CSV table of C-alpha atoms and ligand atoms in Angstrom, one decimal:
chain,number,residue,atom,x,y,z
Q,1,UNK,CA,-25.3,96.0,31.7
Q,2,UNK,CA,-21.7,94.9,31.4
Q,3,UNK,CA,-20.9,93.0,28.2
Q,4,UNK,CA,-17.8,91.0,27.3
Q,5,UNK,CA,-17.1,90.3,23.6
Q,6,UNK,CA,-14.6,87.5,22.8
Q,7,UNK,CA,-12.5,88.0,19.7
Q,8,UNK,CA,-10.1,90.5,18.0
Q,9,UNK,CA,-11.1,91.2,14.4
Q,10,UNK,CA,-13.1,93.5,12.3
Q,11,UNK,CA,-16.2,91.4,13.1
Q,12,UNK,CA,-15.8,92.0,16.8
Q,13,UNK,CA,-15.2,95.7,16.2
Q,14,UNK,CA,-18.5,95.8,14.3
Q,15,UNK,CA,-20.3,93.9,17.0
Q,16,UNK,CA,-18.8,96.2,19.7
Q,17,UNK,CA,-20.0,99.3,17.7
Q,18,UNK,CA,-23.5,97.9,17.6
Q,19,UNK,CA,-23.4,97.0,21.3
Q,20,UNK,CA,-22.2,100.5,22.1
Q,21,UNK,CA,-25.4,101.9,20.6
Q,22,UNK,CA,-27.6,99.9,23.1
Q,23,UNK,CA,-29.0,102.0,25.9
Q,24,UNK,CA,-28.9,98.9,28.1
Q,25,UNK,CA,-25.1,98.7,28.1
Q,26,UNK,CA,-23.0,100.7,30.5
Q,27,UNK,CA,-19.6,99.1,29.9
Q,28,UNK,CA,-18.0,96.9,27.2
Q,29,UNK,CA,-15.0,94.7,27.6
Q,30,UNK,CA,-13.3,92.8,24.8
Q,31,UNK,CA,-10.9,89.9,25.1
Q,32,UNK,CA,-8.4,90.3,23.5
Q,33,UNK,CA,-9.7,93.1,21.3
Q,34,UNK,CA,-7.5,95.3,19.1
Q,35,UNK,CA,-6.4,98.9,18.6
Q,36,UNK,CA,-9.8,100.1,17.3
Q,37,UNK,CA,-12.0,98.2,19.7
Q,38,UNK,CA,-10.0,99.8,22.6
Q,39,UNK,CA,-11.6,103.2,21.6
Q,40,UNK,CA,-15.1,101.9,22.6
Q,41,UNK,CA,-14.3,99.0,24.9
Q,42,UNK,CA,-11.8,98.1,27.6
Q,43,UNK,CA,-9.6,95.5,26.1
Q,44,UNK,CA,-8.5,92.6,28.3
Q,45,UNK,CA,-5.3,90.7,27.6
Q,46,UNK,CA,-6.9,87.2,27.6
Q,47,UNK,CA,-6.8,85.1,24.5
Q,48,UNK,CA,-10.0,83.7,23.0
Q,49,UNK,CA,-9.0,80.1,23.7
Q,50,UNK,CA,-8.0,80.8,27.4
Q,51,UNK,CA,-11.4,79.5,28.7
Q,52,UNK,CA,-10.6,79.4,32.4
Q,53,UNK,CA,-9.2,82.9,32.4
Q,54,UNK,CA,-12.2,84.2,30.5
Q,55,UNK,CA,-14.7,82.5,32.9
Q,56,UNK,CA,-12.8,83.9,35.9
Q,57,UNK,CA,-12.7,87.4,34.4
Q,58,UNK,CA,-16.4,87.2,33.6
Q,59,UNK,CA,-17.2,86.2,37.2
Q,60,UNK,CA,-14.9,88.7,38.9
Q,61,UNK,CA,-16.2,91.5,36.7
Q,62,UNK,CA,-19.9,90.4,37.1
Q,63,UNK,CA,-20.4,90.4,33.3
Q,64,UNK,CA,-24.1,90.3,32.4
Q,65,UNK,CA,-23.7,89.0,28.9
Q,66,UNK,CA,-20.8,87.4,27.0
Q,67,UNK,CA,-20.8,87.5,23.2
Q,68,UNK,CA,-18.5,85.0,21.5
Q,69,UNK,CA,-17.6,86.3,18.0
Q,70,UNK,CA,-15.1,83.8,16.8
Q,71,UNK,CA,-15.4,80.2,15.5
Q,72,UNK,CA,-12.6,78.5,17.5
Q,73,UNK,CA,-13.9,79.2,21.0
Q,74,UNK,CA,-17.4,78.4,19.9
Q,75,UNK,CA,-16.4,75.0,18.4
Q,76,UNK,CA,-14.2,74.4,21.5
Q,77,UNK,CA,-17.1,74.9,23.9
Q,78,UNK,CA,-16.6,78.3,25.5
Q,79,UNK,CA,-20.3,78.9,25.7
Q,80,UNK,CA,-20.8,75.7,27.7
Q,81,UNK,CA,-18.0,76.7,30.1
Q,82,UNK,CA,-19.6,80.1,30.6
Q,83,UNK,CA,-23.0,78.7,31.2
Q,84,UNK,CA,-21.7,76.1,33.7
Q,85,UNK,CA,-20.4,79.1,35.6
Q,86,UNK,CA,-23.8,80.7,35.5
Q,87,UNK,CA,-22.9,83.4,33.0
Q,88,UNK,CA,-25.4,84.4,30.3
Q,89,UNK,CA,-23.7,83.9,26.9
Q,90,UNK,CA,-24.7,84.5,23.3
Q,91,UNK,CA,-23.6,81.8,20.8
Q,92,UNK,CA,-24.1,78.1,20.2
Q,93,UNK,CA,-23.0,75.4,22.6
Q,94,UNK,CA,-20.3,73.0,21.5
Q,95,UNK,CA,-22.8,70.3,20.4
Q,96,UNK,CA,-24.4,72.9,18.0
Q,97,UNK,CA,-21.3,74.8,16.9
Q,98,UNK,CA,-20.3,71.5,15.2
Q,99,UNK,CA,-22.5,72.8,12.4
Q,100,UNK,CA,-19.4,74.9,11.5
Q,101,UNK,CA,-16.7,72.7,13.2
Q,102,UNK,CA,-17.2,69.6,11.1
Q,103,UNK,CA,-18.0,69.8,7.4
Q,104,UNK,CA,-18.7,66.1,7.4
Q,105,UNK,CA,-21.3,66.6,10.1
Q,106,UNK,CA,-23.0,69.4,8.2
Q,107,UNK,CA,-23.0,67.5,4.9
Q,108,UNK,CA,-24.6,64.5,6.6
Q,109,UNK,CA,-27.2,66.7,8.3
Q,110,UNK,CA,-28.2,68.3,5.0
Q,111,UNK,CA,-28.4,64.9,3.3
Q,112,UNK,CA,-30.5,63.4,6.2
Q,113,UNK,CA,-33.0,66.4,6.2
Q,114,UNK,CA,-33.0,67.0,2.4
Q,115,UNK,CA,-31.5,70.4,2.6
Q,116,UNK,CA,-30.1,71.3,-0.9
Q,117,UNK,CA,-26.4,71.1,-1.2
Q,118,UNK,CA,-23.7,69.7,-3.5
Q,119,UNK,CA,-23.4,65.9,-3.8
Q,120,UNK,CA,-20.5,64.6,-1.7
Q,121,UNK,CA,-18.9,61.7,0.2
Q,122,UNK,CA,-16.9,61.8,3.5
Q,123,UNK,CA,-13.6,59.9,3.9
Q,124,UNK,CA,-11.4,58.9,6.8
Q,125,UNK,CA,-9.1,57.0,4.5
Q,126,UNK,CA,-7.0,58.7,1.8
Q,127,UNK,CA,-6.8,55.6,-0.4
Q,128,UNK,CA,-10.6,55.3,-0.4
Q,129,UNK,CA,-10.9,59.0,-1.2
Q,130,UNK,CA,-8.5,58.6,-4.2
Q,131,UNK,CA,-10.4,55.6,-5.5
Q,132,UNK,CA,-13.7,57.6,-5.4
Q,133,UNK,CA,-12.2,60.7,-7.1
Q,134,UNK,CA,-10.8,58.5,-9.9
Q,135,UNK,CA,-14.3,57.5,-10.8
Q,136,UNK,CA,-15.8,61.1,-10.7
Q,137,UNK,CA,-15.9,64.3,-12.7
Q,138,UNK,CA,-13.6,67.4,-12.7
Q,139,UNK,CA,-13.3,69.9,-11.3
Q,140,UNK,CA,-13.8,68.3,-7.9
Q,141,UNK,CA,-13.9,70.0,-4.5
Q,142,UNK,CA,-11.9,68.7,-1.5
Q,143,UNK,CA,-12.6,70.1,2.0
Q,144,UNK,CA,-10.8,69.4,5.2
Q,145,UNK,CA,-13.4,68.5,7.8
Q,146,UNK,CA,-12.4,70.8,10.6
Q,147,UNK,CA,-11.7,74.6,11.0
Q,148,UNK,CA,-8.9,75.8,8.8
Q,149,UNK,CA,-9.2,79.7,8.8
Q,150,UNK,CA,-11.4,79.5,5.7
Q,151,UNK,CA,-8.5,77.9,3.7
Q,152,UNK,CA,-9.3,74.2,3.9
Q,153,UNK,CA,-11.1,74.0,0.6
Q,154,UNK,CA,-9.3,72.9,-2.6
Q,155,UNK,CA,-10.8,73.1,-6.1
Q,156,UNK,CA,-9.0,70.6,-8.2
Q,157,UNK,CA,-9.2,70.7,-12.0
Q,158,UNK,CA,-7.4,67.5,-12.9
Q,159,UNK,CA,-7.0,64.0,-11.4
Q,160,UNK,CA,-3.3,64.9,-10.7
Q,161,UNK,CA,-4.3,68.0,-8.7
Q,162,UNK,CA,-6.9,66.1,-6.8
Q,163,UNK,CA,-4.4,63.3,-5.8
Q,164,UNK,CA,-2.0,66.0,-4.6
Q,165,UNK,CA,-4.9,67.6,-2.7
Q,166,UNK,CA,-5.8,64.4,-0.9
Q,167,UNK,CA,-2.1,64.0,0.0
Q,168,UNK,CA,-1.7,67.5,1.3
Q,169,UNK,CA,-5.0,67.5,3.3
Q,170,UNK,CA,-5.0,63.9,4.7
Q,171,UNK,CA,-1.3,62.8,4.7
Q,172,UNK,CA,0.8,65.9,5.0
Q,173,UNK,CA,-1.8,67.5,7.2
Q,174,UNK,CA,-1.5,70.9,5.6
Q,175,UNK,CA,-4.5,72.1,7.7
Q,176,UNK,CA,-3.5,70.1,10.8
Q,177,UNK,CA,-6.0,67.9,12.5
Q,178,UNK,CA,-8.8,69.5,10.4
Q,179,UNK,CA,-7.6,67.1,7.7
Q,180,UNK,CA,-8.1,63.8,9.6
Q,181,UNK,CA,-11.4,63.6,7.7
Q,182,UNK,CA,-12.2,65.0,4.3
Q,183,UNK,CA,-15.3,65.8,2.2
Q,184,UNK,CA,-15.1,65.2,-1.5
Q,185,UNK,CA,-17.8,67.4,-3.1
Q,186,UNK,CA,-19.3,68.1,-6.5
Q,187,UNK,CA,-18.2,71.4,-8.1
Q,188,UNK,CA,-21.0,73.9,-8.4
Q,189,UNK,CA,-21.2,77.2,-10.3
Q,190,UNK,CA,-23.1,80.4,-9.6
Q,191,UNK,CA,-23.0,83.6,-7.6
Q,192,UNK,CA,-22.3,83.3,-3.9
Q,193,UNK,CA,-24.4,85.0,-1.2
Q,194,UNK,CA,-24.0,85.2,2.5
Q,195,UNK,CA,-27.1,85.2,4.6
Q,196,UNK,CA,-26.6,85.7,8.4
Q,197,UNK,CA,-29.4,84.9,10.8
Q,198,UNK,CA,-30.4,85.0,14.5
Q,199,UNK,CA,-31.6,81.8,15.9
Q,200,UNK,CA,-33.2,81.0,19.3
Q,201,UNK,CA,-33.3,77.2,19.1
Q,202,UNK,CA,-36.6,77.1,17.2
Q,203,UNK,CA,-37.3,80.5,15.5
Q,204,UNK,CA,-34.9,81.9,12.8
Q,205,UNK,CA,-34.8,85.5,11.6
Q,206,UNK,CA,-32.6,86.2,8.7
Q,207,UNK,CA,-30.7,89.5,8.3
Q,208,UNK,CA,-30.2,91.4,5.1
Q,209,UNK,CA,-28.0,89.6,2.5
Q,210,UNK,CA,-24.3,90.3,1.7
Q,211,UNK,CA,-21.6,89.2,-0.7
Q,212,UNK,CA,-18.0,88.6,0.2
Q,213,UNK,CA,-14.9,88.8,-2.1
Q,214,UNK,CA,-12.7,85.9,-0.9
Q,215,UNK,CA,-9.8,86.1,-3.4
Q,216,UNK,CA,-6.8,88.4,-2.8
Q,217,UNK,CA,-6.7,90.1,-6.2
Q,218,UNK,CA,-9.0,92.0,-8.6
Q,219,UNK,CA,-11.1,90.0,-10.9
Q,220,UNK,CA,-11.3,87.2,-8.3
Q,221,UNK,CA,-7.7,86.2,-8.9
Q,222,UNK,CA,-5.0,85.2,-6.4
Q,223,UNK,CA,-5.3,83.2,-3.2
Q,224,UNK,CA,-8.2,82.7,-0.9
Q,225,UNK,CA,-8.3,85.1,2.0
Q,226,UNK,CA,-10.5,85.7,5.0
Q,227,UNK,CA,-12.4,88.2,2.8
Q,228,UNK,CA,-11.2,91.4,1.0
Q,229,UNK,CA,-14.5,93.3,1.0
Q,230,UNK,CA,-18.3,92.9,1.1
Q,231,UNK,CA,-21.5,94.6,0.0
Q,232,UNK,CA,-25.0,94.5,1.3
Q,233,UNK,CA,-27.7,93.8,0.2
Q,234,UNK,CA,-26.9,91.4,-2.7
Q,235,UNK,CA,-29.0,92.4,-5.7
Q,236,UNK,CA,-28.9,88.7,-6.8
Q,237,UNK,CA,-30.7,87.7,-3.6
Q,238,UNK,CA,-34.1,88.1,-5.1
Q,239,UNK,CA,-37.5,87.5,-3.5
Q,240,UNK,CA,-37.7,84.3,-5.4
Q,241,UNK,CA,-34.4,83.1,-3.9
Q,242,UNK,CA,-35.5,84.2,-0.5
Q,243,UNK,CA,-38.7,82.3,-0.8
Q,244,UNK,CA,-36.9,79.1,-1.9
Q,245,UNK,CA,-34.4,79.4,1.0
Q,246,UNK,CA,-37.2,80.0,3.5
Q,247,UNK,CA,-38.9,76.9,2.3
Q,248,UNK,CA,-36.1,74.5,2.0
Q,249,UNK,CA,-33.0,75.8,3.9
Q,250,UNK,CA,-33.4,78.2,6.8
Q,251,UNK,CA,-36.1,76.7,9.1
Q,252,UNK,CA,-35.1,73.2,7.9
Q,253,UNK,CA,-31.6,73.7,9.3
Q,254,UNK,CA,-32.8,74.9,12.7
Q,255,UNK,CA,-35.4,72.1,12.9
Q,256,UNK,CA,-32.8,69.5,11.9
Q,257,UNK,CA,-30.4,70.6,14.6
Q,258,UNK,CA,-33.2,70.5,17.2
Q,259,UNK,CA,-34.3,67.0,16.0
Q,260,UNK,CA,-30.7,65.9,16.5
Q,261,UNK,CA,-30.7,67.1,20.1
Q,262,UNK,CA,-28.3,69.9,19.2
Q,263,UNK,CA,-30.5,73.0,19.7
Q,264,UNK,CA,-28.9,75.9,18.0
Q,265,UNK,CA,-28.9,79.4,19.6
Q,266,UNK,CA,-26.8,82.2,18.2
Q,267,UNK,CA,-25.9,83.1,14.6
Q,268,UNK,CA,-26.2,80.8,11.6
Q,269,UNK,CA,-24.3,82.0,8.6
Q,270,UNK,CA,-25.6,80.4,5.4
Q,271,UNK,CA,-23.0,80.4,2.6
Q,272,UNK,CA,-25.2,80.0,-0.4
Q,273,UNK,CA,-24.5,79.4,-4.1
Q,274,UNK,CA,-27.2,80.4,-6.6
Q,275,UNK,CA,-26.7,77.6,-9.1
Q,276,UNK,CA,-28.6,77.1,-12.3
Q,277,UNK,CA,-30.6,74.5,-10.4
Q,278,UNK,CA,-31.5,76.8,-7.6
Q,279,UNK,CA,-29.8,77.9,-4.3
Q,280,UNK,CA,-27.5,75.3,-2.6
Q,281,UNK,CA,-25.8,75.5,0.8
Q,282,UNK,CA,-22.0,75.8,0.3
Q,283,UNK,CA,-21.3,75.9,4.0
Q,284,UNK,CA,-22.6,76.8,7.4
Q,285,UNK,CA,-20.8,79.0,9.9
Q,286,UNK,CA,-21.9,79.4,13.6
Q,287,UNK,CA,-21.0,83.1,13.9
Q,288,UNK,CA,-21.2,86.4,12.1
Q,289,UNK,CA,-19.2,86.5,8.9
Q,290,UNK,CA,-16.1,88.8,8.6
Q,291,UNK,CA,-16.3,91.1,6.8
Q,292,UNK,CA,-20.0,90.5,6.3
Q,293,UNK,CA,-20.8,91.8,9.8
Q,294,UNK,CA,-19.2,95.1,8.8
Q,295,UNK,CA,-21.8,95.8,6.2
Q,296,UNK,CA,-24.8,94.0,7.8
Q,297,UNK,CA,-24.7,95.3,11.4
Q,298,UNK,CA,-24.4,99.0,10.5
Q,299,UNK,CA,-27.7,98.7,8.6
Q,300,UNK,CA,-29.5,96.9,11.5
Q,301,UNK,CA,-32.2,99.1,13.1
Q,302,UNK,CA,-32.8,96.9,16.2
Q,303,UNK,CA,-30.9,97.1,19.5
Q,304,UNK,CA,-28.5,94.2,19.1
Q,305,UNK,CA,-28.6,93.3,22.8
Q,306,UNK,CA,-32.4,92.9,22.7
Q,307,UNK,CA,-32.1,90.5,19.8
Q,308,UNK,CA,-29.3,88.5,21.4
Q,309,UNK,CA,-31.2,88.2,24.6
Q,310,UNK,CA,-34.3,87.0,22.7
Q,311,UNK,CA,-32.1,84.3,21.2
Q,312,UNK,CA,-31.0,83.2,24.6
Q,313,UNK,CA,-34.5,83.3,26.1
Q,314,UNK,CA,-36.2,81.6,23.2
Q,315,UNK,CA,-38.4,84.7,22.4
Q,316,UNK,CA,-37.1,85.6,19.0
Q,317,UNK,CA,-40.6,85.2,17.5
Q,318,UNK,CA,-41.5,88.4,19.3
Q,319,UNK,CA,-38.7,90.4,17.6
Q,320,UNK,CA,-39.4,92.5,14.5
Q,321,UNK,CA,-35.9,92.4,12.9
Q,322,UNK,CA,-35.4,95.5,10.7
Q,323,UNK,CA,-32.8,96.8,8.4
Q,324,UNK,CA,-32.4,100.2,6.8
Q,325,UNK,CA,-33.5,100.6,3.2
Q,326,UNK,CA,-30.1,101.5,1.9
Q,327,UNK,CA,-26.8,99.8,1.1
Q,328,UNK,CA,-23.3,99.4,2.5
Q,329,UNK,CA,-19.9,98.5,1.1
Q,330,UNK,CA,-16.8,97.5,3.0
Q,331,UNK,CA,-13.3,97.6,1.4
Q,332,UNK,CA,-10.6,95.8,3.4
Q,333,UNK,CA,-7.2,97.6,3.7
Q,334,UNK,CA,-4.7,94.8,4.0
Q,335,UNK,CA,-0.9,94.6,4.4
Q,336,UNK,CA,0.7,94.0,0.9
Q,337,UNK,CA,1.5,90.3,0.6
Q,338,UNK,CA,-1.5,89.0,2.6
Q,339,UNK,CA,-2.5,86.1,2.8
Q,340,UNK,CA,1.2,85.0,2.5
Q,341,UNK,CA,4.1,86.9,4.1
Q,342,UNK,CA,3.6,90.6,5.0
Q,343,UNK,CA,5.2,93.2,7.2
Q,344,UNK,CA,3.6,94.5,10.4
Q,345,UNK,CA,4.2,97.5,12.6
Q,346,UNK,CA,3.5,100.2,10.0
Q,347,UNK,CA,2.2,103.5,11.5
Q,348,UNK,CA,-1.4,104.2,10.5
Q,349,UNK,CA,-2.4,107.8,9.8
Q,350,UNK,CA,-5.6,109.7,8.9
Q,351,UNK,CA,-8.1,107.9,11.2
Q,352,UNK,CA,-9.4,111.2,12.6
Q,353,UNK,CA,-10.9,111.8,9.2
Q,354,UNK,CA,-13.7,109.5,10.2
Q,355,UNK,CA,-14.7,111.6,13.2
Q,356,UNK,CA,-18.2,113.0,12.9
Q,357,UNK,CA,-18.8,111.4,9.5
Q,358,UNK,CA,-22.2,109.8,9.7
Q,359,UNK,CA,-22.5,106.6,7.7
Q,360,UNK,CA,-18.7,106.0,7.5
Q,361,UNK,CA,-17.0,103.4,9.6
Q,362,UNK,CA,-13.4,102.3,10.1
Q,363,UNK,CA,-13.4,98.9,11.6
Q,364,UNK,CA,-10.1,97.6,12.9
Q,365,UNK,CA,-9.1,94.0,12.1
Q,366,UNK,CA,-5.3,93.9,12.7
Q,367,UNK,CA,-4.1,97.0,14.6
Q,368,UNK,CA,-2.3,97.7,17.8
Q,369,UNK,CA,-1.7,100.7,20.0
Q,370,UNK,CA,2.0,101.3,20.6
Q,371,UNK,CA,4.2,104.2,21.8
Q,372,UNK,CA,4.5,105.3,18.2
Q,373,UNK,CA,0.7,105.4,17.9
Q,374,UNK,CA,-1.6,103.0,16.1
Q,375,UNK,CA,0.3,100.4,13.9
Q,376,UNK,CA,-0.6,97.6,11.6
Q,377,UNK,CA,-0.7,94.2,13.3
Q,378,UNK,CA,-2.1,91.7,10.8
Q,379,UNK,CA,-2.9,90.8,7.2
Q,380,UNK,CA,-6.3,92.4,7.2
Q,381,UNK,CA,-5.7,95.8,8.9
Q,382,UNK,CA,-8.9,97.9,8.5
Q,383,UNK,CA,-12.4,97.5,7.1
Q,384,UNK,CA,-13.5,100.8,5.5
Q,385,UNK,CA,-17.3,100.7,5.4
Q,386,UNK,CA,-19.7,103.4,4.0
Q,387,UNK,CA,-23.4,103.5,3.5
Q,388,UNK,CA,-25.2,105.0,0.6
Q,389,UNK,CA,-28.8,105.3,-0.7
Q,390,UNK,CA,-27.9,102.4,-3.1
Q,391,UNK,CA,-25.0,100.1,-3.8
Q,392,UNK,CA,-23.4,102.4,-6.3
Q,393,UNK,CA,-23.4,105.3,-3.9
Q,394,UNK,CA,-22.2,103.2,-1.0
Q,395,UNK,CA,-19.3,101.9,-3.2
Q,396,UNK,CA,-18.2,105.3,-4.3
Q,397,UNK,CA,-18.4,106.5,-0.6
Q,398,UNK,CA,-16.3,103.5,0.6
Q,399,UNK,CA,-13.6,104.0,-2.0
Q,400,UNK,CA,-13.5,107.7,-1.3
Q,401,UNK,CA,-13.0,106.9,2.4
Q,402,UNK,CA,-10.1,104.4,1.7
Q,403,UNK,CA,-8.1,107.5,0.7
Q,404,UNK,CA,-8.4,109.0,4.1
Q,405,UNK,CA,-6.2,106.4,5.8
Q,406,UNK,CA,-2.6,105.5,5.1
Q,407,UNK,CA,0.1,103.1,6.1
Q,408,UNK,CA,3.3,102.0,4.3
Q,409,UNK,CA,2.2,98.7,2.7
Q,410,UNK,CA,-1.5,99.5,2.2
Q,411,UNK,CA,-3.2,97.1,-0.2
Q,412,UNK,CA,-6.8,96.8,-1.3
Q,413,UNK,CA,-8.9,95.3,-4.1
Q,414,UNK,CA,-10.2,98.0,-6.5
Q,415,UNK,CA,-13.3,96.0,-7.7
Q,416,UNK,CA,-15.3,95.4,-4.5
Q,417,UNK,CA,-18.9,95.5,-5.5
Q,418,UNK,CA,-18.2,95.6,-9.2
Q,419,UNK,CA,-20.7,92.8,-9.7
Q,420,UNK,CA,-23.5,95.1,-8.9
Q,421,UNK,CA,-23.0,96.7,-12.3
Q,422,UNK,CA,-24.2,93.4,-13.8
Q,423,UNK,CA,-27.4,93.3,-11.7
F,1,AMP,P1,-16.3,77.0,2.1
F,1,AMP,O1,-15.3,77.3,3.2
F,1,AMP,O2,-17.0,75.7,2.2
F,1,AMP,O3,-17.3,78.1,2.0
F,1,AMP,O4,-15.6,77.1,0.7
F,1,AMP,C1,-14.8,78.2,0.4
F,1,AMP,C2,-15.0,78.7,-1.0
F,1,AMP,O5,-14.7,77.6,-1.9
F,1,AMP,C3,-16.5,79.0,-1.2
F,1,AMP,O6,-16.8,80.3,-0.9
F,1,AMP,C4,-16.6,78.8,-2.7
F,1,AMP,O7,-16.1,79.9,-3.4
F,1,AMP,C5,-15.7,77.6,-3.0
F,1,AMP,N1,-16.5,76.3,-2.9
F,1,AMP,C6,-16.7,75.6,-1.8
F,1,AMP,N2,-17.5,74.5,-2.2
F,1,AMP,C7,-17.7,74.6,-3.5
F,1,AMP,C8,-18.4,73.8,-4.4
F,1,AMP,N3,-19.0,72.6,-4.1
F,1,AMP,N4,-18.4,74.2,-5.7
F,1,AMP,C9,-17.7,75.3,-6.1
F,1,AMP,N5,-17.1,76.1,-5.3
F,1,AMP,C10,-17.0,75.8,-4.0
F,2,LIG,N1,-16.3,86.1,5.1
F,2,LIG,C1,-16.5,84.7,5.3
F,2,LIG,C2,-16.4,84.2,6.7
F,2,LIG,O1,-16.5,84.9,7.6
F,2,LIG,O2,-16.2,83.0,6.9
């Protein structure tokens, strides 16, 4: 089988590594890919939003399965384009990817089908939003409706901050067209858990849980990023929490999408908050999380191609999804300065230390092969993942492995997985 993966981050590297383990696969392509992915796949210089070129490439190369890793092409309808051209594709169609593409849509869906989430109101008009906020409590959460690289959420502690927030989202369009609509949401407290799942339109199978660290600095300080590290499983995701979510959230979401005529096939990522009043949905994504995929996929026992094909064919109920009884931790090595300004093009050394080391992974997020060798090419550069018999061992292993790799402006958080000490 020939497989084409669309995307270029650590998530796509983790997907490619899983696909490479499948006996069904003879060749992997990745568009556009990155320096690390090029070691296991042939990278093709086509951008993830160049739909016509991607379809042409898939036809010319007789690709058997396309896997769309990223949110933008999913929300933009790449799966529909591929299917129209007769190419088997894993991921939700445009009318289902709206679950991630519009926060106003997802909030309305949850309200209509009684799926637990924060109280909210949607606004198209900034003045109306301001009037509503003036009557409410603080902190208050403002969310740009559309995709904003995980940055379109503002937590405002005072009325003044909230007024500035409405202005920057809806009037100054800080997040572009994503801010044409806005959700104003109740502020919740509690631990966050990411639960990824495979969905075939009717059946849902959840994967092992994970927790992300979104802030740039130790102690959850600094700006929001795409994610600075993850661990899996989350010790806070207890059986009781799982039971609640199975009863009120997971199947309910899949059924709601089907009832709306928006059958969802692919990955649903549930961003949950474990509040004092029980689990609530913070957000949905229509794809694997990054860096969640980097700790979840290495622990999956199944052949990923078999699971993905079952999602496409509607036979997921026949799949026994299994994960190893161990743990994994991922520490992101970033360019100092991320998520603001940072330098690129720094030579990366020490990657050969990972060769032959079972249970250790160096997933590339922003790297590029040049004449000088492999260099940094983004804010998040590498995801260093290690397994262990438990979370403590996995964390020690991952931090040990961060020492094996070097580049000039290497930056990482030193407290990834620290929360497990409180479990
Ligand atoms: P989202 O993109 O919706 O997941 O939001 C990004 C981050 O903002 C989440 O991971 C939370 O840390 C925080 N957040 C979002 N919504 C809320 C809320 N209603 N209450 C508290 N924190 C929130
Ligand atoms: N790590 C969060 C995300 O992928 O959106």
